[in-house]
CSV table of C-alpha atoms in Angstrom, one decimal:
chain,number,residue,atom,x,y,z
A,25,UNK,CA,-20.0,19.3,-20.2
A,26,UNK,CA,-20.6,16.4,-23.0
A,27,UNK,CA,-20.1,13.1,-21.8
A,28,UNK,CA,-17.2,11.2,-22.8
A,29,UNK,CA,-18.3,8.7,-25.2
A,30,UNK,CA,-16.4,5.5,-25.2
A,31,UNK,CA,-16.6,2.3,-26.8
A,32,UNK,CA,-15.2,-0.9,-25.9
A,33,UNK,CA,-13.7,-3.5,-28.2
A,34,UNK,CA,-14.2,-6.8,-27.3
A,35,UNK,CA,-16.6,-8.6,-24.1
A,36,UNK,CA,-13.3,-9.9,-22.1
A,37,UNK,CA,-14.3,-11.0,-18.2
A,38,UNK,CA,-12.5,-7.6,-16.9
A,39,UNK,CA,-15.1,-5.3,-19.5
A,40,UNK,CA,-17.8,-7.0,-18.0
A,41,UNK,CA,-17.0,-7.6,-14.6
A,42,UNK,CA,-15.4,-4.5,-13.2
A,43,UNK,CA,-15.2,-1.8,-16.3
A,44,UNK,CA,-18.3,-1.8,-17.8
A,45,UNK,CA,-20.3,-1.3,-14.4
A,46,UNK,CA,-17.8,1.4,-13.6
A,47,UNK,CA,-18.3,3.0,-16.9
A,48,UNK,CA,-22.1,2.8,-16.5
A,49,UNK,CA,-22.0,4.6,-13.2
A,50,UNK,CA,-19.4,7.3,-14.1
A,51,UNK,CA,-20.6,10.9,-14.0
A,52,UNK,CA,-19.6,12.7,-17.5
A,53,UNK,CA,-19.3,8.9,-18.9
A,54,UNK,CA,-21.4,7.2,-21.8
A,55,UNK,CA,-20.8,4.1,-22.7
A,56,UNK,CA,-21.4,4.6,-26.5
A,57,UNK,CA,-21.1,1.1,-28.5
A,58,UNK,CA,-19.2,-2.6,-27.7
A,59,UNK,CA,-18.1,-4.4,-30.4
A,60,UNK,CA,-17.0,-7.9,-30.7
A,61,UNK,CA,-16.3,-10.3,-33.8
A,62,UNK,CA,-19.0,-12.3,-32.5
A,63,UNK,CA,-22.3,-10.4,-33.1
A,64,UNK,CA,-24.3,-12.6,-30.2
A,65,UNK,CA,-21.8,-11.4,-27.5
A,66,UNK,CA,-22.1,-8.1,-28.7
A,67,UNK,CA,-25.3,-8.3,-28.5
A,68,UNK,CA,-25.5,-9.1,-25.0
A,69,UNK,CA,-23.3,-7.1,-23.6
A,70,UNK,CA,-24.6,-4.4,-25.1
A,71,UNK,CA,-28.3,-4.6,-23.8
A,72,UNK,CA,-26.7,-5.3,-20.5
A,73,UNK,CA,-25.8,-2.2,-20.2
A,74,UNK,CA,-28.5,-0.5,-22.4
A,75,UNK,CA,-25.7,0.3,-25.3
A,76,UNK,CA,-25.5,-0.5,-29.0
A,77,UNK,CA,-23.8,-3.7,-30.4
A,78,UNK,CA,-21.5,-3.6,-33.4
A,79,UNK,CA,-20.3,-6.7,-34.9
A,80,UNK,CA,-16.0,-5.6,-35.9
A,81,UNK,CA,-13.7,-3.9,-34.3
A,82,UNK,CA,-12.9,-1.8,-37.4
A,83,UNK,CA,-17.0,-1.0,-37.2
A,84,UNK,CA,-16.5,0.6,-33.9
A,85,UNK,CA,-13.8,2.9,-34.8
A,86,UNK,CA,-15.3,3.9,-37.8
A,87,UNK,CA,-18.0,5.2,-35.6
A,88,UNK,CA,-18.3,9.2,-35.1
A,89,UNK,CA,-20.1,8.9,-32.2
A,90,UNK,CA,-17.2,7.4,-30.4
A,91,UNK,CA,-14.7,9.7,-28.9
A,92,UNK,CA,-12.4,7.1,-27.0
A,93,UNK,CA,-12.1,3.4,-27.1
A,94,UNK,CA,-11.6,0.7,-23.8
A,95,UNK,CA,-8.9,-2.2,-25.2
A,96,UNK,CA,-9.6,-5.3,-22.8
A,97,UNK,CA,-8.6,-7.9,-25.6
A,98,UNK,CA,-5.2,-10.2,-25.4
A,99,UNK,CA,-2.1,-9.1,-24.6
A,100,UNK,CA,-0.9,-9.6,-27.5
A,101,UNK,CA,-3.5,-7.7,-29.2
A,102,UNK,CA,-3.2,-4.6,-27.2
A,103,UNK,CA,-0.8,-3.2,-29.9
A,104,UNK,CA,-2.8,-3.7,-32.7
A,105,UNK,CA,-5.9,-2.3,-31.6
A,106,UNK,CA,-4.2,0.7,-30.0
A,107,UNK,CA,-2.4,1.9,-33.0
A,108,UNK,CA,-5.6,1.5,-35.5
A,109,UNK,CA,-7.8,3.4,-32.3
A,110,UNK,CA,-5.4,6.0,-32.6
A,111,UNK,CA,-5.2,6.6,-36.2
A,112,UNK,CA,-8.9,6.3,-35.9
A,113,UNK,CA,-8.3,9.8,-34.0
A,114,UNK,CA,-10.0,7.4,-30.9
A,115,UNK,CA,-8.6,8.2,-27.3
A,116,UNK,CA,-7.5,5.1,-25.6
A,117,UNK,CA,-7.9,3.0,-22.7
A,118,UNK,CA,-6.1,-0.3,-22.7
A,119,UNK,CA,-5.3,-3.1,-20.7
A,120,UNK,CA,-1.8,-4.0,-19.2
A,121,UNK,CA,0.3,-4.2,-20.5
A,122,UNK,CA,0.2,-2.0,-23.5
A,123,UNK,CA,1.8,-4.3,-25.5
A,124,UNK,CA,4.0,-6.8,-25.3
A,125,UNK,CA,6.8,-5.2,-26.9
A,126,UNK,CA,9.1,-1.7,-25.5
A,127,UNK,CA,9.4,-0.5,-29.0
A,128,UNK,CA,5.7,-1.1,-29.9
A,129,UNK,CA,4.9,1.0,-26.6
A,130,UNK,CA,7.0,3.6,-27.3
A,131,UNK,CA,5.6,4.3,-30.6
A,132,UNK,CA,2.4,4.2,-29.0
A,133,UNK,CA,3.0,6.5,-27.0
A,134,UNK,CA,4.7,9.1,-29.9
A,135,UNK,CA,1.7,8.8,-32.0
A,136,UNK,CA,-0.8,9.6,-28.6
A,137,UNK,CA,1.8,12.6,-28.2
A,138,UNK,CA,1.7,13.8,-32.4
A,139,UNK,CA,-2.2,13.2,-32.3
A,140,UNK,CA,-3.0,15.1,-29.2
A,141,UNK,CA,-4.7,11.9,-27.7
A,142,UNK,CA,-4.9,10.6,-24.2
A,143,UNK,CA,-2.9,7.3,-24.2
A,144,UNK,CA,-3.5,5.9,-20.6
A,145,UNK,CA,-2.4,1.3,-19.5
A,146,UNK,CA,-4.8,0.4,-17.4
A,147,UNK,CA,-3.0,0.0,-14.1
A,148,UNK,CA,-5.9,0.7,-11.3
A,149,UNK,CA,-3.6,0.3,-8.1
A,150,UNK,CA,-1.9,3.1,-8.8
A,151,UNK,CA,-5.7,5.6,-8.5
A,152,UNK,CA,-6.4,4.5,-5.1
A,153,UNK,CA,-5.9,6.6,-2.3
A,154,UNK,CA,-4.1,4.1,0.0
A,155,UNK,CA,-1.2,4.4,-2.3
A,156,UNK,CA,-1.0,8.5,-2.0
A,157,UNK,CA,-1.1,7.8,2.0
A,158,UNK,CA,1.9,5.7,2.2
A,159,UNK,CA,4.1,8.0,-0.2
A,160,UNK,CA,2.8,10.6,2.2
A,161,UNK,CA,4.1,8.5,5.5
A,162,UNK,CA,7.3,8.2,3.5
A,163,UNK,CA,8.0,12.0,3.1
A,164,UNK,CA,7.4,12.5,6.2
A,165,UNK,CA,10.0,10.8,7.0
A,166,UNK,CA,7.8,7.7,9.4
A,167,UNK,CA,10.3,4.4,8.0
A,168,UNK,CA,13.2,7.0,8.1
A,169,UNK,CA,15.5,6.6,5.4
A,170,UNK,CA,14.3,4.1,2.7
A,171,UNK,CA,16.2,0.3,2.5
A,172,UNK,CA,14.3,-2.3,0.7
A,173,UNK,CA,10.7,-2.8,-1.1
A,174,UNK,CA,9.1,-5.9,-1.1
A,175,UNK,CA,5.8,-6.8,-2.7
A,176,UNK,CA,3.9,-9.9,-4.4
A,177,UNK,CA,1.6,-10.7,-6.5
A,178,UNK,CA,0.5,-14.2,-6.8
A,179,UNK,CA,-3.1,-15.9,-8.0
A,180,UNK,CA,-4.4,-19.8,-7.6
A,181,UNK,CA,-3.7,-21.8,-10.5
A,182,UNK,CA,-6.6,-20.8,-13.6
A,183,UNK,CA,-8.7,-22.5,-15.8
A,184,UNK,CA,-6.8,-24.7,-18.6
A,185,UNK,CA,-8.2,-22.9,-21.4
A,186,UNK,CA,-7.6,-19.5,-19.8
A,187,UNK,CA,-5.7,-17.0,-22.3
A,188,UNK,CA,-3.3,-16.7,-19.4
A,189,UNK,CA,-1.6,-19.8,-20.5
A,190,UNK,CA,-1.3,-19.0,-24.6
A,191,UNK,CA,1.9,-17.7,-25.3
A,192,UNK,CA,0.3,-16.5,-28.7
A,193,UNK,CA,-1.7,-14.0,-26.7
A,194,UNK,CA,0.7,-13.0,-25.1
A,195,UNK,CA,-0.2,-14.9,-21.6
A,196,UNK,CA,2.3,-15.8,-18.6
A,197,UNK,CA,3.1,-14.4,-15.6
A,198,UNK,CA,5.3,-11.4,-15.6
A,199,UNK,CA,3.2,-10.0,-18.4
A,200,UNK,CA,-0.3,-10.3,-16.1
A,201,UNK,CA,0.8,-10.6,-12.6
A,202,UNK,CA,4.2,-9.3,-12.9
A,203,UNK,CA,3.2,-6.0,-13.9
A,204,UNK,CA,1.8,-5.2,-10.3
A,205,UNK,CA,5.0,-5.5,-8.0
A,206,UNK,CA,7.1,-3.5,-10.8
A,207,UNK,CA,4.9,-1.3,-11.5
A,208,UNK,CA,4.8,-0.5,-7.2
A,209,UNK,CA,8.2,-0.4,-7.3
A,210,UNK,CA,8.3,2.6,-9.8
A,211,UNK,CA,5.5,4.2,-7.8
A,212,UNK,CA,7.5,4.6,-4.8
A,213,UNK,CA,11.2,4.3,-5.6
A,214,UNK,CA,11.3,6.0,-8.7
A,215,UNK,CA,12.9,6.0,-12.2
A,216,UNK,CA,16.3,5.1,-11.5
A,217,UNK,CA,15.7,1.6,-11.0
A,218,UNK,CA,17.8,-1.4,-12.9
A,219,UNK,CA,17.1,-5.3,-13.1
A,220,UNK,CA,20.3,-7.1,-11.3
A,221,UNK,CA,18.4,-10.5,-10.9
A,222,UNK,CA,15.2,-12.4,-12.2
A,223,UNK,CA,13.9,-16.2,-12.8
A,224,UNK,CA,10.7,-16.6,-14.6
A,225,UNK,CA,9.5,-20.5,-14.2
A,226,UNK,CA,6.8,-22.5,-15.9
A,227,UNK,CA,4.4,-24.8,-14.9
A,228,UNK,CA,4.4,-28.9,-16.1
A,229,UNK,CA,3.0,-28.7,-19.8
A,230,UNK,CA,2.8,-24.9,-20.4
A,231,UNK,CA,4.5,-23.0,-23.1
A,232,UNK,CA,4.4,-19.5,-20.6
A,233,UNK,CA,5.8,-18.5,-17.3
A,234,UNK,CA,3.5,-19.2,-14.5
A,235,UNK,CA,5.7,-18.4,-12.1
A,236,UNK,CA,8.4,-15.2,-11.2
A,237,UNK,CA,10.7,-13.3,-9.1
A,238,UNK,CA,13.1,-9.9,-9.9
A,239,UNK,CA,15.8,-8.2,-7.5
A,240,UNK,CA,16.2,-4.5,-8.8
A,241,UNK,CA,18.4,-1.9,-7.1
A,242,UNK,CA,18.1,2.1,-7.3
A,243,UNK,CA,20.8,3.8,-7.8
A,244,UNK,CA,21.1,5.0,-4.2
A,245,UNK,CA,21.6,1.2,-3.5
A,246,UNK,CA,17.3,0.7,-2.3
A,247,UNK,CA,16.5,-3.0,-3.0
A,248,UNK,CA,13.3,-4.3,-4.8
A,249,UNK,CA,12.4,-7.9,-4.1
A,250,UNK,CA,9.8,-9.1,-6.6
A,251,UNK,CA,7.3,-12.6,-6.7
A,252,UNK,CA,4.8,-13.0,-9.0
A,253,UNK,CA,2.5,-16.1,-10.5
A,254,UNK,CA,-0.4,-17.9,-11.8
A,255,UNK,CA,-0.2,-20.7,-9.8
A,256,UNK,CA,0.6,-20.1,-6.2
A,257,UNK,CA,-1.9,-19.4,-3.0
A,258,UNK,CA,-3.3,-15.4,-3.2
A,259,UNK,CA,-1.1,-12.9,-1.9
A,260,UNK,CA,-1.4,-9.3,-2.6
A,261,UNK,CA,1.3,-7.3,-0.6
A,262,UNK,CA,4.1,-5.2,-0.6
A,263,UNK,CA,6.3,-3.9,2.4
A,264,UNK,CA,8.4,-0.3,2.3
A,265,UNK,CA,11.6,-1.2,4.8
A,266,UNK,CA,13.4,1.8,6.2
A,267,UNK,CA,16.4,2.6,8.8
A,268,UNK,CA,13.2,3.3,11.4
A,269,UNK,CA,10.5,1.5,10.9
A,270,UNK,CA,8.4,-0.6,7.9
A,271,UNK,CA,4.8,0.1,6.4
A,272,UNK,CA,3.3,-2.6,5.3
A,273,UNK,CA,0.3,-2.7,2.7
A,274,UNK,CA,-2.3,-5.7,2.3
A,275,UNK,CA,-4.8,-6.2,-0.6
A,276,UNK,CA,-2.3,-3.8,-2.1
A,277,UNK,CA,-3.4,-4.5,-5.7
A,278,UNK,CA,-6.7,-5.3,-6.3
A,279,UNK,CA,-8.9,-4.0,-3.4
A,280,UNK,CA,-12.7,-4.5,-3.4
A,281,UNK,CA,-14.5,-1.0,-3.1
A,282,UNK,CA,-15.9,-1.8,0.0
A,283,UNK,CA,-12.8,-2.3,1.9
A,284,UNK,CA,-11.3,0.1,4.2
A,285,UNK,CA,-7.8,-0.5,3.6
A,286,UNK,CA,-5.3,-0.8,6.7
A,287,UNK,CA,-1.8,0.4,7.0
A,288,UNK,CA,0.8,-0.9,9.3
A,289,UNK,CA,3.3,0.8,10.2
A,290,UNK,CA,5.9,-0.6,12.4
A,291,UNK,CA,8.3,1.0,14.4
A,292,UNK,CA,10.7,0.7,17.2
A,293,UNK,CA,8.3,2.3,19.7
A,294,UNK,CA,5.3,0.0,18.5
A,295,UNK,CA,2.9,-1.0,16.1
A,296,UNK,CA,0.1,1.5,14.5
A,297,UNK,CA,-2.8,0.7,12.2
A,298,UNK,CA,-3.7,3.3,10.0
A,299,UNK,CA,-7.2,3.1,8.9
A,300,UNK,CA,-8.2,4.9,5.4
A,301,UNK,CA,-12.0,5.3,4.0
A,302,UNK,CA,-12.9,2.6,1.6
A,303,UNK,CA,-12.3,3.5,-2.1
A,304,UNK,CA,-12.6,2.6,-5.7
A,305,UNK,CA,-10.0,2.3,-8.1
A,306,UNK,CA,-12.0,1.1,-10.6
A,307,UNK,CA,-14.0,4.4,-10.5
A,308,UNK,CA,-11.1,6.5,-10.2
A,309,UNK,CA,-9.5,5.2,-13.2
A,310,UNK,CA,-12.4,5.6,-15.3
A,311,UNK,CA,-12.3,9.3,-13.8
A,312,UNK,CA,-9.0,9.7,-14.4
A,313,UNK,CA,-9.5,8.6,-18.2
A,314,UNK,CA,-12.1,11.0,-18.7
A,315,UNK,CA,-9.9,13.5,-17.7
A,316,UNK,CA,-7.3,13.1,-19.8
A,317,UNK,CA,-9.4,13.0,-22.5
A,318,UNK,CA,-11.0,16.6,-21.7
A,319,UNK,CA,-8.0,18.2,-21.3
A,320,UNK,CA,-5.8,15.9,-23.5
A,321,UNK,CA,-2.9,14.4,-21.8
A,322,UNK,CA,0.0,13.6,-22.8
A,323,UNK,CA,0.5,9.8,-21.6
A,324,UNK,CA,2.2,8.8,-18.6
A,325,UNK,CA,5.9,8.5,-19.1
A,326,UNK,CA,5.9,5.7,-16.5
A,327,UNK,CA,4.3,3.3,-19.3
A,328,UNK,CA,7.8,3.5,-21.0
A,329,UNK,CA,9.9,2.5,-17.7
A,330,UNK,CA,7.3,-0.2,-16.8
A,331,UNK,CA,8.1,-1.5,-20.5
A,332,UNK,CA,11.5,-1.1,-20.3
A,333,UNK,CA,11.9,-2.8,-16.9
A,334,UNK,CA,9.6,-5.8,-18.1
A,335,UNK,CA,11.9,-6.6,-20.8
A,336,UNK,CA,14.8,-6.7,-18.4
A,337,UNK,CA,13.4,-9.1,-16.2
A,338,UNK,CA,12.9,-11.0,-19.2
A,339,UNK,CA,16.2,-10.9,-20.9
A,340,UNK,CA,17.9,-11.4,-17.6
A,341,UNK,CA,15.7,-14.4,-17.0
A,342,UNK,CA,17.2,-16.2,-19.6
A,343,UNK,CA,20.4,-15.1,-19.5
């Protein structure tokens, strides 16, 4: 089977940190060319990882040796880049959140369906294994009937200069962090779900949220309680409350691949840990990319209610 060649635009911290390696080690992967505007990062990141450098981002789509294309620029870039990848006849890969925008993602997601290309936001949680354990716990009926979700998302204040903070990138809160606890909330509760409440808050002398917190209902009446920020002490959590019992999920988001992740569930005849084999949802996205691009998938869906939900919290923010 040929590899899946894929080049990445652009030499953000997460390409080089956690996608490139992952990409490197990948069975059926290649990482065929990185391009950035800036020839000397290219460069490096490149031999890094024993690739080729291409000064452009049109350069690298232009390239026939390229079958999909990794988007880790801005926010407010994703867009862009996606739709020219695509009309390139280029698979893609792209940060969250696909773009800042629900109509932009939604004709994403059309032309990815006309073209017959895989289309996939890079939300990792979602691939590891922990996740598939506690939906299993919840059809088996261990919380009983479901009552409330709760999860968080919070990180320790960043770098001034970090593109976090530039509304022009499209930086703040529920666009970075924010994405995580709504995103869970689909996972497990579903499609019905509806904004009824949200604040989004910003820190002294910055032009984006930095701070946030959404109350959504389903329409069986099961409450999601939402925090999110980029300035508050780490927490990465969410809790599943039923009539019987409540799981509860640690490291929920962004678990190193050496972890062995730990359920609790509690209920009224105790407490039980449930231990799981380390993962990596890193490499399992990766995997999960190449996949789609073999058999060519039609995107998720999902990306359209994520968008959809995002722009409610927003609007009903500032209402």
């Amino acid at each position: 089977m040929a590899a899946v060649r894929i080049g990445v635009l652009g030499c953000a911290d997460i390409a080089r940190r956690r996608m490139l390696p992952a990409m490197a080690a990948a069975s059926g992967v290649e990482i065929a060319a990185v391009a950035s505007r800036d020839p000397g990062r290219a460069r490096e990141l490149a031999e890094r990882f024993g690739t080729r450098p291409v000064q452009g981002y049109d350069r690298l789509l232009a390239r026939d040796d390229v079958d999909a294309v990794y988007v880790p620029l801005p926010a407010a870039l994703h867009a862009e880049w996606t739709e020219a990848a695509l009309r390139a006849g280029k698979h893609v890969l792209a940060e969250k959140p696909l773009t800042t925008d629900p109509a932009a993602t939604r004709r994403l997601v059309e032309l990815a369906g006309r073209s017959g290309l895989a289309l996939m936001e890079n939300v990792m949680f979602v691939h590891h294994s922990q996740h598939t354990a506690v939906r299993r716990l919840v059809a088996e009926g261990a919380v009983g009937e479901l009552r409330a979700f709760h999860a968080a998302f919070t990180v320790p204040r960043l770098a001034d200069h970090d593109i976090r903070y530039r509304a022009d990138l499209g930086g703040g809160a529920l666009w970075d962090t924010g994405v995580y606890p709504l995103r869970a909330a689909l996972h497990f509760l579903g499609d019905g779900l509806r904004v009824v409440g949200a604040a989004l808050g910003s820190g002294p002398g910055l032009a984006v949220d930095t701070a946030g917190a959404a109350l959504l209902t389903t329409p069986d009446g099961v409450s999601a309680q939402l925090s999110f920020g980029l300035d508050h002490a780490y927490r990465s959590r969410y809790e599943i409350w039923g009539s019987q019992g409540r799981i509860t999920v640690d490291r929920a988001f962004t678990p190193p691949a050496d972890a062995a992740p730990r359920i609790v569930l509690e209920t009224s005849t105790g407490s039980e840990d449930v231990r799981l084999p380390a993962d990596d949802q890193v490499a399992r996205t990766v995997a999960a990319f190449a996949q789609a691009v073999r058999t060519g998938a039609a995107p998720d869906p999902v990306v359209l209610r994520q968008a959809a939900l995002v722009q409610a919290v927003r609007e009903r923010a500032a209402a």
